[in-house]
PDB file of C-alpha atoms and ligand atoms in Angstrom:
ATOM      1  CA  UNK A   9      25.713  -6.649 -16.152  1.00 62.00           C
ATOM      2  CA  UNK A  10      22.136  -7.530 -16.917  1.00 75.00           C
ATOM      3  CA  UNK A  11      21.415  -5.905 -20.287  1.00 88.00           C
ATOM      4  CA  UNK A  12      18.892  -3.028 -20.529  1.00 89.00           C
ATOM      5  CA  UNK A  13      16.148  -5.083 -22.386  1.00 91.00           C
ATOM      6  CA  UNK A  14      16.423  -7.738 -19.661  1.00 95.00           C
ATOM      7  CA  UNK A  15      16.114  -5.134 -16.824  1.00 97.00           C
ATOM      8  CA  UNK A  16      12.965  -3.682 -18.604  1.00 97.00           C
ATOM      9  CA  UNK A  17      11.485  -7.109 -18.893  1.00 97.00           C
ATOM     10  CA  UNK A  18      12.230  -8.000 -15.207  1.00 98.00           C
ATOM     11  CA  UNK A  19      10.879  -4.678 -13.939  1.00 98.00           C
ATOM     12  CA  UNK A  20       7.624  -5.167 -16.100  1.00 98.00           C
ATOM     13  CA  UNK A  21       7.380  -8.582 -14.201  1.00 98.00           C
ATOM     14  CA  UNK A  22       7.948  -7.333 -10.852  1.00 98.00           C
ATOM     15  CA  UNK A  23       5.524  -4.284 -11.366  1.00 98.00           C
ATOM     16  CA  UNK A  24       2.884  -6.620 -12.415  1.00 98.00           C
ATOM     17  CA  UNK A  25       3.596  -8.919  -9.504  1.00 98.00           C
ATOM     18  CA  UNK A  26       3.417  -5.714  -7.049  1.00 98.00           C
ATOM     19  CA  UNK A  27      -0.144  -4.929  -8.684  1.00 98.00           C
ATOM     20  CA  UNK A  28      -1.249  -8.715  -8.394  1.00 98.00           C
ATOM     21  CA  UNK A  29      -0.318  -8.857  -4.811  1.00 98.00           C
ATOM     22  CA  UNK A  30      -1.963  -5.440  -4.080  1.00 98.00           C
ATOM     23  CA  UNK A  31      -5.208  -6.497  -5.636  1.00 98.00           C
ATOM     24  CA  UNK A  32      -5.062  -9.689  -3.964  1.00 98.00           C
ATOM     25  CA  UNK A  33      -4.938  -7.977  -0.586  1.00 98.00           C
ATOM     26  CA  UNK A  34      -7.788  -5.637  -1.580  1.00 98.00           C
ATOM     27  CA  UNK A  35      -5.345  -2.653  -2.074  1.00 98.00           C
ATOM     28  CA  UNK A  36      -4.930  -0.064  -4.575  1.00 98.00           C
ATOM     29  CA  UNK A  37      -1.484  -0.864  -6.452  1.00 97.00           C
ATOM     30  CA  UNK A  38      -0.741   3.015  -6.442  1.00 97.00           C
ATOM     31  CA  UNK A  39      -0.411   2.823  -2.663  1.00 96.00           C
ATOM     32  CA  UNK A  40       2.837   0.806  -3.164  1.00 98.00           C
ATOM     33  CA  UNK A  41       6.026   2.446  -4.394  1.00 98.00           C
ATOM     34  CA  UNK A  42       8.548   0.006  -5.953  1.00 98.00           C
ATOM     35  CA  UNK A  43      12.180   1.046  -5.161  1.00 98.00           C
ATOM     36  CA  UNK A  44      14.785  -0.766  -7.214  1.00 98.00           C
ATOM     37  CA  UNK A  45      17.879  -1.553  -5.162  1.00 98.00           C
ATOM     38  CA  UNK A  46      20.811  -0.801  -7.368  1.00 98.00           C
ATOM     39  CA  UNK A  47      23.437  -1.467  -4.872  1.00 97.00           C
ATOM     40  CA  UNK A  48      26.752  -2.914  -6.698  1.00 96.00           C
ATOM     41  CA  UNK A  49      25.150  -2.378 -10.041  1.00 97.00           C
ATOM     42  CA  UNK A  50      26.588  -0.002 -12.523  1.00 96.00           C
ATOM     43  CA  UNK A  51      24.933   3.351 -13.395  1.00 97.00           C
ATOM     44  CA  UNK A  52      23.799   1.923 -16.618  1.00 97.00           C
ATOM     45  CA  UNK A  53      21.526  -0.427 -14.749  1.00 97.00           C
ATOM     46  CA  UNK A  54      19.699   2.606 -13.234  1.00 98.00           C
ATOM     47  CA  UNK A  55      19.646   4.456 -16.439  1.00 98.00           C
ATOM     48  CA  UNK A  56      17.986   1.421 -17.999  1.00 98.00           C
ATOM     49  CA  UNK A  57      15.450   0.973 -15.337  1.00 98.00           C
ATOM     50  CA  UNK A  58      14.627   4.785 -15.433  1.00 98.00           C
ATOM     51  CA  UNK A  59      14.241   4.394 -19.355  1.00 97.00           C
ATOM     52  CA  UNK A  60      11.719   1.637 -18.488  1.00 98.00           C
ATOM     53  CA  UNK A  61       9.733   3.911 -16.275  1.00 98.00           C
ATOM     54  CA  UNK A  62      11.328   3.180 -12.583  1.00 98.00           C
ATOM     55  CA  UNK A  63      11.325   6.420 -10.603  1.00 98.00           C
ATOM     56  CA  UNK A  64      12.503   5.256  -7.145  1.00 98.00           C
ATOM     57  CA  UNK A  65      16.107   3.926  -6.818  1.00 98.00           C
ATOM     58  CA  UNK A  66      17.634   2.691  -3.235  1.00 98.00           C
ATOM     59  CA  UNK A  67      21.354   2.543  -2.406  1.00 98.00           C
ATOM     60  CA  UNK A  68      22.627   1.310   0.841  1.00 98.00           C
ATOM     61  CA  UNK A  69      26.179   2.704   0.879  1.00 98.00           C
ATOM     62  CA  UNK A  70      26.592   6.380   1.371  1.00 98.00           C
ATOM     63  CA  UNK A  71      29.449   6.800  -1.102  1.00 98.00           C
ATOM     64  CA  UNK A  72      27.794   4.832  -3.781  1.00 98.00           C
ATOM     65  CA  UNK A  73      24.605   6.823  -3.472  1.00 98.00           C
ATOM     66  CA  UNK A  74      26.470  10.141  -3.779  1.00 98.00           C
ATOM     67  CA  UNK A  75      28.574   9.045  -6.760  1.00 98.00           C
ATOM     68  CA  UNK A  76      25.336   7.667  -8.596  1.00 98.00           C
ATOM     69  CA  UNK A  77      23.174  10.823  -7.693  1.00 98.00           C
ATOM     70  CA  UNK A  78      26.037  13.086  -8.909  1.00 98.00           C
ATOM     71  CA  UNK A  79      26.103  11.196 -12.098  1.00 98.00           C
ATOM     72  CA  UNK A  80      22.461  10.593 -13.032  1.00 98.00           C
ATOM     73  CA  UNK A  81      19.715  12.651 -11.600  1.00 97.00           C
ATOM     74  CA  UNK A  82      17.091  13.307 -14.296  1.00 98.00           C
ATOM     75  CA  UNK A  83      13.761  15.034 -13.212  1.00 98.00           C
ATOM     76  CA  UNK A  84      11.499  12.674 -11.398  1.00 98.00           C
ATOM     77  CA  UNK A  85      14.232  10.224 -10.233  1.00 98.00           C
ATOM     78  CA  UNK A  86      14.064   9.775  -6.302  1.00 98.00           C
ATOM     79  CA  UNK A  87      17.010   8.276  -4.458  1.00 98.00           C
ATOM     80  CA  UNK A  88      16.351   6.357  -1.238  1.00 98.00           C
ATOM     81  CA  UNK A  89      18.905   5.724   1.305  1.00 98.00           C
ATOM     82  CA  UNK A  90      18.517   2.161   2.853  1.00 98.00           C
ATOM     83  CA  UNK A  91      21.866   1.477   4.594  1.00 98.00           C
ATOM     84  CA  UNK A  92      23.768   2.362   7.802  1.00 97.00           C
ATOM     85  CA  UNK A  93      24.165   6.171   7.841  1.00 97.00           C
ATOM     86  CA  UNK A  94      27.412   7.543   9.755  1.00 95.00           C
ATOM     87  CA  UNK A  95      27.074  11.141  11.097  1.00 93.00           C
ATOM     88  CA  UNK A  96      30.010  11.857   8.653  1.00 95.00           C
ATOM     89  CA  UNK A  97      27.876  11.233   5.766  1.00 97.00           C
ATOM     90  CA  UNK A  98      24.603  12.316   6.996  1.00 98.00           C
ATOM     91  CA  UNK A  99      24.457  15.773   5.488  1.00 98.00           C
ATOM     92  CA  UNK A 100      25.277  14.795   1.905  1.00 98.00           C
ATOM     93  CA  UNK A 101      22.904  11.844   2.023  1.00 98.00           C
ATOM     94  CA  UNK A 102      20.158  14.019   3.345  1.00 98.00           C
ATOM     95  CA  UNK A 103      20.661  16.467   0.368  1.00 97.00           C
ATOM     96  CA  UNK A 104      20.486  13.556  -2.076  1.00 97.00           C
ATOM     97  CA  UNK A 105      17.838  11.050  -0.608  1.00 98.00           C
ATOM     98  CA  UNK A 106      14.274  11.693  -0.628  1.00 98.00           C
ATOM     99  CA  UNK A 107      13.929   9.379   2.204  1.00 98.00           C
ATOM    100  CA  UNK A 108      16.187   7.890   4.761  1.00 98.00           C
ATOM    101  CA  UNK A 109      15.006   4.426   5.675  1.00 98.00           C
ATOM    102  CA  UNK A 110      17.338   3.673   8.411  1.00 98.00           C
ATOM    103  CA  UNK A 111      17.140   6.106  11.256  1.00 98.00           C
ATOM    104  CA  UNK A 112      17.982   4.093  14.438  1.00 98.00           C
ATOM    105  CA  UNK A 113      19.251   6.500  17.117  1.00 98.00           C
ATOM    106  CA  UNK A 114      18.270   9.581  18.747  1.00 98.00           C
ATOM    107  CA  UNK A 115      21.769  10.899  18.111  1.00 97.00           C
ATOM    108  CA  UNK A 116      21.488  10.353  14.393  1.00 98.00           C
ATOM    109  CA  UNK A 117      17.998  11.978  14.698  1.00 98.00           C
ATOM    110  CA  UNK A 118      19.474  14.954  16.366  1.00 98.00           C
ATOM    111  CA  UNK A 119      22.156  15.294  13.683  1.00 98.00           C
ATOM    112  CA  UNK A 120      19.595  15.291  10.981  1.00 98.00           C
ATOM    113  CA  UNK A 121      17.425  17.771  12.586  1.00 98.00           C
ATOM    114  CA  UNK A 122      20.355  20.013  12.910  1.00 98.00           C
ATOM    115  CA  UNK A 123      21.344  19.461   9.178  1.00 98.00           C
ATOM    116  CA  UNK A 124      17.669  19.998   8.131  1.00 98.00           C
ATOM    117  CA  UNK A 125      17.598  23.418   9.966  1.00 98.00           C
ATOM    118  CA  UNK A 126      21.023  24.386   8.562  1.00 98.00           C
ATOM    119  CA  UNK A 127      20.008  23.403   5.044  1.00 96.00           C
ATOM    120  CA  UNK A 128      16.505  24.895   5.335  1.00 97.00           C
ATOM    121  CA  UNK A 129      14.754  21.635   4.106  1.00 96.00           C
ATOM    122  CA  UNK A 130      12.863  19.041   5.617  1.00 98.00           C
ATOM    123  CA  UNK A 131      14.475  15.679   6.196  1.00 98.00           C
ATOM    124  CA  UNK A 132      12.341  12.549   6.072  1.00 98.00           C
ATOM    125  CA  UNK A 133      13.078   9.409   7.683  1.00 98.00           C
ATOM    126  CA  UNK A 134      11.812   6.002   8.814  1.00 98.00           C
ATOM    127  CA  UNK A 135      12.733   4.398  12.009  1.00 98.00           C
ATOM    128  CA  UNK A 136      14.491   1.139  11.329  1.00 98.00           C
ATOM    129  CA  UNK A 137      13.466  -1.791  13.532  1.00 98.00           C
ATOM    130  CA  UNK A 138      15.714  -4.881  14.034  1.00 98.00           C
ATOM    131  CA  UNK A 139      12.998  -7.378  14.575  1.00 98.00           C
ATOM    132  CA  UNK A 140      15.305 -10.426  14.799  1.00 97.00           C
ATOM    133  CA  UNK A 141      17.851  -8.764  17.132  1.00 97.00           C
ATOM    134  CA  UNK A 142      20.459  -9.506  14.696  1.00 97.00           C
ATOM    135  CA  UNK A 143      23.961  -8.129  15.197  1.00 96.00           C
ATOM    136  CA  UNK A 144      24.479  -7.788  11.543  1.00 95.00           C
ATOM    137  CA  UNK A 145      21.733  -5.529  11.065  1.00 96.00           C
ATOM    138  CA  UNK A 146      20.898  -1.966  12.054  1.00 96.00           C
ATOM    139  CA  UNK A 147      17.773  -0.921  13.690  1.00 98.00           C
ATOM    140  CA  UNK A 148      16.276  -0.262  17.166  1.00 98.00           C
ATOM    141  CA  UNK A 149      14.599  -3.203  19.236  1.00 98.00           C
ATOM    142  CA  UNK A 150      10.806  -3.464  18.637  1.00 98.00           C
ATOM    143  CA  UNK A 151      10.188  -2.297  22.148  1.00 98.00           C
ATOM    144  CA  UNK A 152      12.127   0.895  21.681  1.00 98.00           C
ATOM    145  CA  UNK A 153      10.575   2.126  18.259  1.00 98.00           C
ATOM    146  CA  UNK A 154       7.683   3.952  19.669  1.00 98.00           C
ATOM    147  CA  UNK A 155      10.160   5.865  22.166  1.00 98.00           C
ATOM    148  CA  UNK A 156      12.288   6.931  19.130  1.00 98.00           C
ATOM    149  CA  UNK A 157       9.310   7.979  17.323  1.00 98.00           C
ATOM    150  CA  UNK A 158       8.201  10.119  20.188  1.00 98.00           C
ATOM    151  CA  UNK A 159      11.734  11.649  20.818  1.00 98.00           C
ATOM    152  CA  UNK A 160      12.070  12.593  17.058  1.00 98.00           C
ATOM    153  CA  UNK A 161       8.680  14.231  16.826  1.00 95.00           C
ATOM    154  CA  UNK A 162      10.139  17.089  19.012  1.00 95.00           C
ATOM    155  CA  UNK A 163      13.110  17.650  16.691  1.00 98.00           C
ATOM    156  CA  UNK A 164      12.549  20.531  14.044  1.00 98.00           C
ATOM    157  CA  UNK A 165      13.138  19.787  10.397  1.00 98.00           C
ATOM    158  CA  UNK A 166      13.058  16.092  10.907  1.00 98.00           C
ATOM    159  CA  UNK A 167       9.879  14.240  10.077  1.00 98.00           C
ATOM    160  CA  UNK A 168       9.546  10.526  10.735  1.00 98.00           C
ATOM    161  CA  UNK A 169       6.767   9.080   8.513  1.00 98.00           C
ATOM    162  CA  UNK A 170       6.978   5.321   9.213  1.00 98.00           C
ATOM    163  CA  UNK A 171       8.876   2.028  10.019  1.00 98.00           C
ATOM    164  CA  UNK A 172      11.322   0.087   8.072  1.00 98.00           C
ATOM    165  CA  UNK A 173      12.785  -3.466   8.624  1.00 98.00           C
ATOM    166  CA  UNK A 174      14.865  -6.206   7.091  1.00 98.00           C
ATOM    167  CA  UNK A 175      13.567  -9.188   9.073  1.00 97.00           C
ATOM    168  CA  UNK A 176      15.322 -12.405   9.599  1.00 97.00           C
ATOM    169  CA  UNK A 177      15.351 -14.613   6.424  1.00 94.00           C
ATOM    170  CA  UNK A 178      13.219 -17.621   7.183  1.00 93.00           C
ATOM    171  CA  UNK A 179      10.283 -19.425   6.049  1.00 93.00           C
ATOM    172  CA  UNK A 180       7.616 -17.231   7.646  1.00 95.00           C
ATOM    173  CA  UNK A 181       8.197 -13.579   6.258  1.00 97.00           C
ATOM    174  CA  UNK A 182       4.470 -12.797   6.618  1.00 98.00           C
ATOM    175  CA  UNK A 183       4.775 -13.125  10.477  1.00 98.00           C
ATOM    176  CA  UNK A 184       7.484 -10.524  10.418  1.00 98.00           C
ATOM    177  CA  UNK A 185       5.658  -8.219   8.294  1.00 98.00           C
ATOM    178  CA  UNK A 186       2.584  -8.482  10.267  1.00 98.00           C
ATOM    179  CA  UNK A 187       4.420  -7.803  13.327  1.00 98.00           C
ATOM    180  CA  UNK A 188       5.949  -4.722  11.944  1.00 98.00           C
ATOM    181  CA  UNK A 189       2.601  -3.354  10.879  1.00 98.00           C
ATOM    182  CA  UNK A 190       1.264  -3.915  14.307  1.00 98.00           C
ATOM    183  CA  UNK A 191       4.122  -2.087  15.841  1.00 98.00           C
ATOM    184  CA  UNK A 192       3.591   0.696  13.465  1.00 98.00           C
ATOM    185  CA  UNK A 193      -0.149   0.674  14.445  1.00 98.00           C
ATOM    186  CA  UNK A 194       0.814   0.706  18.357  1.00 98.00           C
ATOM    187  CA  UNK A 195       3.598   3.371  17.829  1.00 98.00           C
ATOM    188  CA  UNK A 196       1.307   5.754  15.931  1.00 98.00           C
ATOM    189  CA  UNK A 197      -1.519   5.379  18.436  1.00 98.00           C
ATOM    190  CA  UNK A 198       1.028   5.791  21.493  1.00 98.00           C
ATOM    191  CA  UNK A 199       2.729   8.715  20.008  1.00 98.00           C
ATOM    192  CA  UNK A 200       0.064  10.474  18.105  1.00 98.00           C
ATOM    193  CA  UNK A 201       2.679  10.568  15.059  1.00 98.00           C
ATOM    194  CA  UNK A 202       1.044   9.683  11.739  1.00 96.00           C
ATOM    195  CA  UNK A 203       3.075   6.806  10.559  1.00 98.00           C
ATOM    196  CA  UNK A 204       1.638   5.987   6.928  1.00 98.00           C
ATOM    197  CA  UNK A 205       4.888   4.447   5.577  1.00 98.00           C
ATOM    198  CA  UNK A 206       5.962   0.874   5.940  1.00 98.00           C
ATOM    199  CA  UNK A 207       9.225  -0.114   4.101  1.00 99.00           C
ATOM    200  CA  UNK A 208       9.223  -3.992   4.067  1.00 98.00           C
ATOM    201  CA  UNK A 209       9.608  -6.703   1.540  1.00 98.00           C
ATOM    202  CA  UNK A 210      12.586  -7.425  -0.941  1.00 98.00           C
ATOM    203  CA  UNK A 211      12.824  -9.646  -4.012  1.00 98.00           C
ATOM    204  CA  UNK A 212      11.833 -12.931  -2.427  1.00 97.00           C
ATOM    205  CA  UNK A 213       9.002 -11.677  -0.248  1.00 97.00           C
ATOM    206  CA  UNK A 214       7.616  -8.405  -1.402  1.00 98.00           C
ATOM    207  CA  UNK A 215       4.183 -10.087  -2.106  1.00 98.00           C
ATOM    208  CA  UNK A 216       3.886 -11.095   1.421  1.00 98.00           C
ATOM    209  CA  UNK A 217       4.885  -7.731   2.547  1.00 98.00           C
ATOM    210  CA  UNK A 218       2.346  -6.150   0.366  1.00 98.00           C
ATOM    211  CA  UNK A 219      -0.250  -8.416   1.909  1.00 98.00           C
ATOM    212  CA  UNK A 220       0.558  -7.049   5.337  1.00 98.00           C
ATOM    213  CA  UNK A 221       0.610  -3.433   4.307  1.00 98.00           C
ATOM    214  CA  UNK A 222       4.007  -2.495   2.801  1.00 98.00           C
ATOM    215  CA  UNK A 223       3.931   0.943   1.021  1.00 98.00           C
ATOM    216  CA  UNK A 224       7.421   0.835   0.039  1.00 99.00           C
ATOM    217  CA  UNK A 225       9.089  -2.416  -1.308  1.00 98.00           C
ATOM    218  CA  UNK A 226      12.854  -2.616  -1.736  1.00 98.00           C
ATOM    219  CA  UNK A 227      13.588  -5.045  -4.718  1.00 98.00           C
ATOM    220  CA  UNK A 228      17.154  -5.463  -5.936  1.00 98.00           C
ATOM    221  CA  UNK A 229      18.002  -8.873  -7.922  1.00 98.00           C
ATOM    222  CA  UNK A 230      14.448  -9.491  -9.291  1.00 98.00           C
ATOM    223  CA  UNK A 231      14.872  -6.326 -11.268  1.00 98.00           C
ATOM    224  CA  UNK A 232      18.657  -5.973 -11.722  1.00 97.00           C
ATOM    225  CA  UNK A 233      19.768  -9.554 -11.610  1.00 95.00           C
ATOM    226  CA  UNK A 234      22.719 -10.857  -9.344  1.00 94.00           C
ATOM    227  CA  UNK A 235      25.222  -8.295  -7.955  1.00 90.00           C
ATOM    228  CA  UNK A 236      28.901  -8.422  -8.393  1.00 75.00           C
TER     229      UNK A 236
HETATM  230  C1  PLP B  15      20.207  -5.278  -1.054  1.00 56.87           C
HETATM  231  C2  PLP B  15      18.854  -4.840  -0.268  1.00 56.87           C
HETATM  232  C3  PLP B  15      17.637  -4.932  -0.674  1.00 56.87           C
HETATM  233  C4  PLP B  15      17.154  -5.634  -2.067  1.00 56.87           C
HETATM  234  O1  PLP B  15      17.576  -7.184  -1.829  1.00 56.87           O
HETATM  235  P1  PLP B  15      17.054  -8.102  -2.825  1.00 56.87           P
HETATM  236  O2  PLP B  15      17.033  -9.535  -2.237  1.00 56.87           O
HETATM  237  O3  PLP B  15      18.129  -8.037  -3.935  1.00 56.87           O
HETATM  238  O4  PLP B  15      15.830  -7.743  -3.454  1.00 56.87           O
HETATM  239  C5  PLP B  15      16.524  -4.373   0.086  1.00 56.87           C
HETATM  240  N1  PLP B  15      16.704  -3.699   1.238  1.00 56.87           N
HETATM  241  C6  PLP B  15      17.993  -3.521   1.608  1.00 56.87           C
HETATM  242  C7  PLP B  15      18.233  -2.691   2.919  1.00 56.87           C
HETATM  243  C8  PLP B  15      19.063  -4.013   0.912  1.00 56.87           C
HETATM  244  O5  PLP B  15      20.382  -3.759   1.542  1.00 56.87           O
END
């Protein structure tokens, strides 16, 4: 694994780049939450990042999230779920994750609403959009995003607060991010649901995402190094 002093150094570099990108876009760096994506990294990597000041961690496999959250959950550390969520794992993930980035069906929304009511807690989520229509990625079609936001607004206990995307990997990330922001603006106007959060941007393109309005960036390798 990448050793802890390297993680601290890389984290500092990414934070500085986040702040620069925010200022270049005329935004307050405090508007942007840096999520360190620690999938397939050992627990020690999360501990090192927390020690260096990182407070938001993203995991894309339910079992891995649950294992890590059970082993390391100091005050102030927030786990985010950023992978495909099965109904079987929904309850446990909803308990551990402060935000589920990958809501992509009304069926899952209904399930999360039931869980929220049973557990007497609010479950917060983002609607994932599959901008490139890629079969390997989750998410609803862009044209279906507003309808899902509208339908979930009626479900007690579940609160949708924005959109998330993993756009196709190509040489024009900024166009994809702009499209997601515009889709968010349209969906908010159409449904009357405030959608302040935009989860977009990864190690190679978080600066472009920030330029287009990202509030949550999900950065793995640039902080933790290569995965196994
Ligand atoms: C792995 C992953 C990331 C981080 O990717 P990097 O390229 O390592 O920064 C971000 N978002 C999701 C949904 C991921 O699965």
